[in-house]
CSV table of C-alpha atoms in Angstrom, one decimal:
chain,number,residue,atom,x,y,z
A,1,MET,CA,82.5,317.0,180.5
A,2,GLN,CA,85.6,314.7,179.1
A,3,LYS,CA,85.6,313.1,175.7
A,4,LEU,CA,87.9,310.0,175.8
A,5,ALA,CA,88.5,306.8,173.8
A,6,VAL,CA,87.6,303.7,175.3
A,7,ASN,CA,90.9,302.3,176.8
A,8,GLU,CA,91.2,305.6,178.4
A,9,ALA,CA,87.8,305.9,180.6
A,10,ALA,CA,88.6,301.9,180.9
A,11,GLU,CA,92.3,303.0,182.9
A,12,ILE,CA,90.9,306.7,184.9
A,13,LEU,CA,87.7,304.6,186.0
A,14,GLY,CA,89.9,301.8,187.1
A,15,ILE,CA,88.3,298.7,185.2
A,16,THR,CA,88.1,296.6,181.9
A,17,LYS,CA,87.0,297.7,178.1
A,18,GLU,CA,84.3,295.1,178.7
A,19,ALA,CA,83.0,296.5,181.9
A,20,VAL,CA,83.3,300.2,180.3
A,21,TYR,CA,81.1,298.6,177.0
A,22,ASN,CA,78.5,297.1,180.0
A,23,ARG,CA,78.2,299.9,180.8
A,24,ILE,CA,77.3,301.7,178.1
A,25,ARG,CA,75.1,299.4,176.9
A,26,ARG,CA,73.3,299.6,180.3
A,27,GLY,CA,73.4,303.8,179.6
A,28,SER,CA,75.5,304.4,183.1
A,29,LEU,CA,78.1,305.8,180.6
A,30,LYS,CA,77.6,308.0,177.6
A,31,MET,CA,79.5,307.1,174.3
A,32,VAL,CA,79.7,309.2,170.9
A,33,ILE,CA,81.0,308.0,167.2
A,34,GLU,CA,83.5,310.0,165.3
A,35,ASN,CA,84.4,309.0,161.7
A,36,GLY,CA,84.3,305.4,163.0
A,37,THR,CA,85.7,306.0,166.5
A,38,LYS,CA,84.0,305.3,169.9
A,39,PHE,CA,84.5,307.9,173.1
A,40,VAL,CA,83.5,308.0,176.5
A,41,ILE,CA,81.6,310.9,177.5
A,42,LEU,CA,82.6,311.8,181.4
A,43,ASP,CA,80.0,314.6,183.2
A,44,GLU,CA,81.3,314.0,186.9
A,45,GLU,CA,84.5,311.4,188.7
A,46,PRO,CA,82.9,308.0,188.5
A,47,SER,CA,81.5,306.6,191.5
A,48,SER,CA,80.5,303.1,192.1
A,49,GLU,CA,77.9,301.7,190.9
A,50,LYS,CA,77.8,299.7,194.3
A,51,PRO,CA,74.9,300.7,196.3
A,52,THR,CA,76.6,301.5,199.7
A,53,LYS,CA,75.5,299.1,202.2
A,54,THR,CA,74.7,300.9,205.7
A,55,ALA,CA,75.5,299.4,209.1
A,56,PRO,CA,73.4,297.9,210.9
A,57,LYS,CA,72.5,299.6,214.7
A,58,SER,CA,74.1,298.1,217.0
A,59,THR,CA,70.5,297.1,219.3
A,60,LYS,CA,72.9,296.1,221.9
A,61,THR,CA,72.8,298.0,225.2
A,62,LYS,CA,75.1,298.6,228.1
A,63,SER,CA,73.2,296.3,230.1
A,64,GLN,CA,72.6,293.7,227.8
A,65,ASN,CA,76.8,294.5,227.7
A,66,ASP,CA,77.2,293.6,231.4
A,67,GLU,CA,74.8,290.5,231.8
A,68,PHE,CA,76.5,288.6,229.1
A,69,VAL,CA,79.8,289.8,231.0
A,70,SER,CA,78.7,288.5,234.0
A,71,TYR,CA,77.3,285.2,232.9
A,72,LEU,CA,81.0,284.5,231.1
A,73,LEU,CA,82.6,285.1,234.3
A,74,ASN,CA,79.9,282.9,236.0
A,75,GLU,CA,81.2,280.3,233.6
A,76,LEU,CA,84.8,280.4,233.8
A,77,ASN,CA,84.7,280.4,238.1
A,78,GLU,CA,82.3,277.0,237.7
A,79,LEU,CA,85.3,275.7,235.0
A,80,LYS,CA,87.3,276.5,237.6
A,81,SER,CA,85.6,274.7,240.4
A,82,LEU,CA,85.4,271.6,237.8
A,83,ASN,CA,89.2,271.8,237.2
A,84,LEU,CA,90.4,272.0,240.5
A,85,ASN,CA,88.0,268.8,242.3
A,86,LEU,CA,89.0,267.2,239.3
A,87,GLN,CA,92.6,267.6,240.2
A,88,ALA,CA,92.1,266.9,244.1
A,89,ASP,CA,90.3,263.3,242.8
A,90,LYS,CA,93.5,263.2,240.6
A,91,ASP,CA,95.8,263.4,243.4
A,92,ARG,CA,93.8,261.2,245.7
A,93,LEU,CA,93.3,258.3,243.3
A,94,PHE,CA,97.0,258.5,242.7
A,95,LYS,CA,98.0,258.0,246.2
A,96,GLU,CA,95.3,255.2,246.3
A,97,LYS,CA,97.3,253.6,243.9
A,98,GLU,CA,100.7,254.5,245.2
A,99,GLN,CA,100.3,252.7,248.9
A,100,MET,CA,98.7,249.3,246.8
A,101,LEU,CA,101.9,248.8,245.0
A,102,ILE,CA,103.6,249.4,248.3
A,103,GLU,CA,101.1,247.3,250.2
A,104,ARG,CA,101.3,244.1,247.1
A,105,LYS,CA,105.4,245.4,247.5
A,106,ASN,CA,105.9,244.4,250.8
A,107,GLU,CA,103.4,241.3,250.5
A,108,ILE,CA,106.3,240.1,247.6
A,109,LEU,CA,108.8,241.1,249.6
A,110,GLN,CA,107.7,239.0,252.6
A,111,ILE,CA,107.0,235.4,250.5
A,112,TYR,CA,110.3,235.6,249.1
A,113,LYS,CA,112.3,236.5,252.6
A,114,ASP,CA,109.9,233.4,253.9
A,115,ARG,CA,111.0,231.3,251.2
A,116,ASP,CA,114.6,232.1,251.5
A,117,GLU,CA,114.7,231.4,255.3
A,118,LYS,CA,113.0,228.2,254.7
A,119,LEU,CA,115.8,227.3,252.1
A,120,MET,CA,118.8,228.6,253.5
A,121,GLN,CA,117.0,226.2,256.9
A,122,PHE,CA,117.1,223.4,253.7
A,123,LEU,CA,120.6,223.5,252.8
A,124,ASN,CA,122.1,224.1,256.0
A,125,ALA,CA,120.9,220.8,257.0
A,126,MET,CA,122.2,218.8,253.5
A,127,GLN,CA,125.8,220.6,254.5
A,128,ARG,CA,125.9,218.5,258.1
A,129,PRO,CA,128.2,215.7,258.3
A,130,LEU,CA,126.8,212.6,258.8
A,131,LEU,CA,127.1,211.3,262.4
A,132,ALA,CA,130.3,209.5,262.1
A,133,PRO,CA,133.2,207.4,264.8
A,134,LYS,CA,135.4,209.3,266.1
A,135,ASN,CA,138.2,207.8,264.8
A,136,GLU,CA,137.5,207.9,261.5
A,137,SER,CA,136.6,211.1,261.3
A,138,ALA,CA,140.2,212.2,262.8
A,139,ALA,CA,141.9,209.9,260.1
A,140,SER,CA,139.8,211.4,257.2
A,141,GLU,CA,141.2,215.1,258.7
A,142,VAL,CA,144.7,213.1,258.8
A,143,ALA,CA,144.5,212.5,255.0
A,144,ILE,CA,143.4,215.9,254.5
A,145,ASP,CA,146.3,217.6,255.6
A,146,ALA,CA,148.4,215.2,254.2
A,147,GLN,CA,147.3,215.5,250.8
A,148,ILE,CA,147.5,219.4,251.2
A,149,GLU,CA,151.1,218.9,252.2
A,150,ASP,CA,152.0,216.7,249.4
A,151,GLU,CA,150.2,219.2,246.9
A,152,SER,CA,152.0,222.0,248.0
A,153,LYS,CA,155.6,220.3,247.4
A,154,TRP,CA,154.6,220.3,243.6
A,155,ILE,CA,154.1,223.3,240.6
A,156,ASN,CA,152.6,223.5,237.3
A,157,LEU,CA,154.5,222.9,234.1
A,158,SER,CA,153.9,226.8,233.1
A,159,GLU,CA,155.1,227.9,236.3
A,160,TYR,CA,158.2,226.1,236.4
A,161,LEU,CA,159.8,226.9,233.4
A,162,LYS,CA,158.5,230.7,234.0
A,163,GLU,CA,160.7,230.4,236.9
A,164,LEU,CA,163.8,229.5,235.0
A,165,ASN,CA,163.5,232.8,233.2
A,166,LEU,CA,164.8,231.3,229.6
A,167,LYS,CA,164.6,232.1,226.0
A,168,PRO,CA,161.3,231.2,224.5
A,169,LYS,CA,163.9,228.8,222.4
A,170,ALA,CA,165.1,227.1,225.2
A,171,THR,CA,161.7,227.3,226.9
A,172,LYS,CA,160.1,224.9,224.6
A,173,LYS,CA,162.9,222.5,224.2
A,174,ILE,CA,162.6,221.6,227.8
A,175,SER,CA,159.4,221.8,228.4
A,176,GLU,CA,159.4,219.1,225.2
A,177,LYS,CA,161.9,217.1,227.6
A,178,ILE,CA,159.6,217.4,230.8
A,179,ILE,CA,156.5,216.2,229.1
A,180,LYS,CA,158.7,213.0,227.9
A,181,ALA,CA,160.1,212.0,230.9
A,182,ILE,CA,156.3,211.9,232.6
A,183,HIS,CA,156.2,208.3,232.6
A,184,HIS,CA,160.5,207.7,233.2
A,185,SER,CA,161.0,210.3,236.4
A,186,LYS,CA,159.1,210.5,239.9
A,187,PHE,CA,159.7,213.8,240.1
A,188,ILE,CA,157.4,214.7,237.2
A,189,LYS,CA,153.5,214.0,237.1
A,190,PHE,CA,150.4,214.1,235.7
A,191,LYS,CA,146.8,214.8,237.3
A,192,ARG,CA,143.4,215.9,236.4
A,193,GLY,CA,145.0,217.3,233.0
A,194,VAL,CA,147.9,219.2,234.5
A,195,ILE,CA,151.6,218.5,234.2
A,196,LEU,CA,153.0,218.4,237.8
A,197,VAL,CA,156.6,219.1,238.6
A,198,ARG,CA,158.0,219.2,242.1
A,199,ARG,CA,159.2,221.9,243.8
A,200,HIS,CA,162.9,223.0,244.2
A,201,LYS,CA,164.4,220.2,241.9
A,202,ASN,CA,166.7,221.3,238.7
A,203,LEU,CA,166.6,219.8,235.5
A,204,LYS,CA,168.8,217.0,235.5
A,205,GLU,CA,167.1,216.1,238.4
A,206,LEU,CA,163.8,216.5,236.7
A,207,ILE,CA,164.4,214.4,233.2
A,208,GLY,CA,168.4,213.0,234.1
A,209,GLU,CA,170.2,212.2,230.9
A,210,ILE,CA,167.0,212.2,228.4
């Protein structure tokens, strides 16, 4: 038998002081008062007031467990089979869609090919020269050859100045003189927005005494 203060009893029992007083009121703990001080009497090791619940015995037998496992295995096999069927359907639909796209693509390519062939035939027809007398055709060819030969004798101003290989200041000065001599020299001309000078002519021949 132990006679303990309330706080000591609470510490030993592992509960609060309020819980100790509650047990005293319920009569599960004894208490004495000596000289105005309350003491708790502990007769033996404290035990939990909560009743111990006995776990219910399992009613399932081994046979019932085997049946349940068998059921789950059957369900799993059915799900696997269903999954395989779904995958097969998915592959089949994918191949069908792919084949449809290929066929559609070929149809579109054929349509544009036919249109391109017709367009090329039309352009070729437009590019064919109209029938003309042989003498006019020959005269035209001679004129074109003469024009090509004439243009080969001329060079644009920037290329001419590069060939002179002068310093920038001198190049600018000569360029200004050549521009002023456009209307005075037969070796300088202005054609289609470009200043042309006669090849193999020196500055004196181009601009004279300007």
